[in-house]
Amino acid sequence: MSDNPFSTRNITQESALSTNKVLRNTYALLSVTLIFSAVMAMVSTMANIGYGASLACSFGALALIWFVLPRTANSGAGIAVVFAFTGLLGFGLGPILNHYLSMANGGELIATAMGGTAIIFLALSGYALTTQRDFSFLGGFLFAGVIVVVLASIAGIFLQMPGLWLAINAAVILVFSGFILFDTSRIINGGETNYILATTGIFLSIYNIFTSLLHLIGFAND
Amino acid sequence: MSGLEIGYLVLAVAILIFLIPRAKHWLSNSPKAEQGDWQAFLFPIALVVLFVAGLMWLVSR
């Protein structure tokens, strides 16, 4: 190692170490929050909460990510906020899971959706990590895609067309698959240095892919 | 329209208000794609499409 602390090699090594640290911390926090969210989903399933409570959880999670997380992301309190955010989203899954659990093979459908989500996440993360490609060019495209999906969901509330919901769920899987590539490549290429924000982004992608995949599999089962 | 549907509508509008400034930021600040970038993105996405279609086919059998 060079004695000069500002040599190119030292800076590159430092940058690689920092990237590895962000990646390691992100995956560690992500795995713990996923377990926590699953536990909260189990609790809400057993408590048999209604869709109103689920909606309140979604509002709470949105408020946390909008107003609280930006102020706490650089402190230890940010970790508590991520747990609250993921816990609320997990708790809000109760009515959806109960709907599928009431079917004859509902448990099997949920397990298939969980396994499918895990395969998609691991494959896309592995792809972004091995290719080391910078997918940050996707930013505008992906955010525009989410806006289109939300607008289509608003239309879906009024139109009540099963075909439209199917298309929305398929689009959600594609857009959030893109977000997994985008978020992972931003960590690798130094675009995201805060593991709390990185965890929140990847968690949201996994959550959305899981719920949409469950709806698509449920539809195929019918 | 039920109270729950109004709630979902309000949530969707709130999500839009949250997303629009972020989308504007990324639309104006995203780096331009280089040669091969779109192919590198579309290849895994096509695999995801095939995987999801396969899962749906397996479940429907």
Coordinates of C-alpha atoms in Angstrom, one line a residue, chain A residues 51-52 54-55 58-59 62 65-66 70 109 112 115-117 119-120 124 127 133-144 146-147 150-151 153-154 157-158 160 166 173-174 177-178 181-182 186 213 216-221, chain B residues 1 3-46 48-49 51-52 55-57 59-61:
Chain A
Y51 CA -59.0 -3.4 5.0
G52 CA -59.6 -0.1 6.8
S54 CA -54.6 -2.0 6.3
L55 CA -55.3 1.4 4.6
S58 CA -50.3 2.4 4.3
F59 CA -51.0 6.0 5.2
L62 CA -46.2 6.9 3.5
I65 CA -41.1 7.7 4.3
W66 CA -42.2 11.2 3.3
P70 CA -35.5 12.2 5.3
L109 CA -50.2 -19.6 -3.3
T112 CA -45.3 -19.6 -4.2
G115 CA -40.5 -18.0 -3.3
G116 CA -41.0 -16.3 -6.7
T117 CA -40.3 -12.9 -5.2
I119 CA -35.9 -15.7 -6.9
I120 CA -36.6 -12.5 -8.7
L124 CA -31.7 -9.3 -10.3
Y127 CA -27.1 -9.7 -12.1
R133 CA -23.3 -1.9 -14.8
D134 CA -24.6 1.5 -14.0
F135 CA -28.4 1.4 -14.2
S136 CA -28.9 5.0 -13.0
F137 CA -30.0 6.0 -16.5
L138 CA -33.3 4.2 -15.6
G139 CA -34.2 6.7 -12.9
G140 CA -36.5 9.0 -14.9
F141 CA -38.0 6.0 -16.8
L142 CA -38.8 4.0 -13.6
F143 CA -40.3 7.0 -11.7
A144 CA -42.4 7.8 -14.7
V146 CA -44.6 4.2 -11.1
I147 CA -46.6 7.4 -11.8
V150 CA -50.6 4.9 -9.8
L151 CA -52.7 6.8 -12.4
S153 CA -54.8 2.4 -10.2
I154 CA -56.9 5.5 -9.8
I157 CA -61.0 2.3 -8.7
F158 CA -63.6 4.0 -11.0
Q160 CA -63.6 -1.8 -11.8
L166 CA -54.2 -7.7 -14.0
I173 CA -43.6 -6.4 -11.2
L174 CA -41.7 -5.0 -14.2
S177 CA -37.8 -5.3 -10.9
G178 CA -36.2 -2.3 -12.7
L181 CA -31.4 -3.2 -10.7
F182 CA -31.4 0.6 -10.3
R186 CA -26.6 2.9 -7.3
L213 CA -47.1 -11.6 -7.8
L216 CA -51.4 -12.6 -10.5
I217 CA -50.9 -16.2 -9.1
G218 CA -54.3 -15.9 -7.3
F219 CA -55.9 -14.9 -10.6
A220 CA -54.2 -17.8 -12.5
N221 CA -55.4 -20.1 -9.8
Chain B
M1 CA -68.2 4.8 -4.1
G3 CA -65.5 4.9 2.1
L4 CA -62.7 2.4 1.5
E5 CA -62.5 3.3 -2.1
I6 CA -62.3 7.0 -1.2
G7 CA -59.5 6.1 1.2
Y8 CA -57.6 4.3 -1.6
L9 CA -58.2 7.2 -3.9
V10 CA -56.8 9.7 -1.3
L11 CA -53.8 7.4 -0.8
A12 CA -53.1 7.1 -4.5
V13 CA -53.3 10.9 -4.9
A14 CA -50.9 11.3 -1.9
I15 CA -48.5 8.9 -3.5
L16 CA -48.6 10.9 -6.7
I17 CA -47.8 14.1 -4.8
F18 CA -44.9 12.3 -3.1
L19 CA -43.6 10.9 -6.4
I20 CA -43.9 13.8 -8.9
P21 CA -41.0 15.9 -7.5
R22 CA -38.8 12.8 -7.4
A23 CA -39.8 11.8 -10.9
K24 CA -39.0 15.4 -12.1
H25 CA -35.6 15.3 -10.5
W26 CA -34.7 11.9 -12.1
L27 CA -36.1 12.9 -15.5
S28 CA -33.9 15.9 -15.6
N29 CA -30.8 14.5 -13.8
S30 CA -30.6 10.9 -15.1
P31 CA -27.4 10.2 -17.0
K32 CA -27.9 9.3 -20.6
A33 CA -27.9 5.6 -21.5
E34 CA -24.8 4.4 -23.2
Q35 CA -24.5 1.8 -25.9
G36 CA -25.8 -1.6 -24.7
D37 CA -27.4 -0.2 -21.5
W38 CA -31.0 -0.8 -22.6
Q39 CA -30.2 -4.3 -23.8
A40 CA -28.6 -5.0 -20.4
F41 CA -31.8 -3.8 -18.7
L42 CA -34.3 -5.5 -21.0
F43 CA -32.5 -8.9 -20.9
P44 CA -33.2 -9.6 -17.2
I45 CA -36.6 -8.0 -17.4
A46 CA -37.6 -10.4 -20.2
V48 CA -38.7 -11.9 -15.2
V49 CA -41.6 -11.8 -17.6
F51 CA -40.6 -16.5 -15.0
V52 CA -43.8 -14.9 -13.9
L55 CA -45.4 -19.5 -12.4
M56 CA -48.9 -18.5 -13.5
W57 CA -49.0 -21.4 -16.0
V59 CA -50.5 -22.6 -10.8
S60 CA -53.3 -22.7 -13.4
R61 CA -52.7 -26.4 -14.3

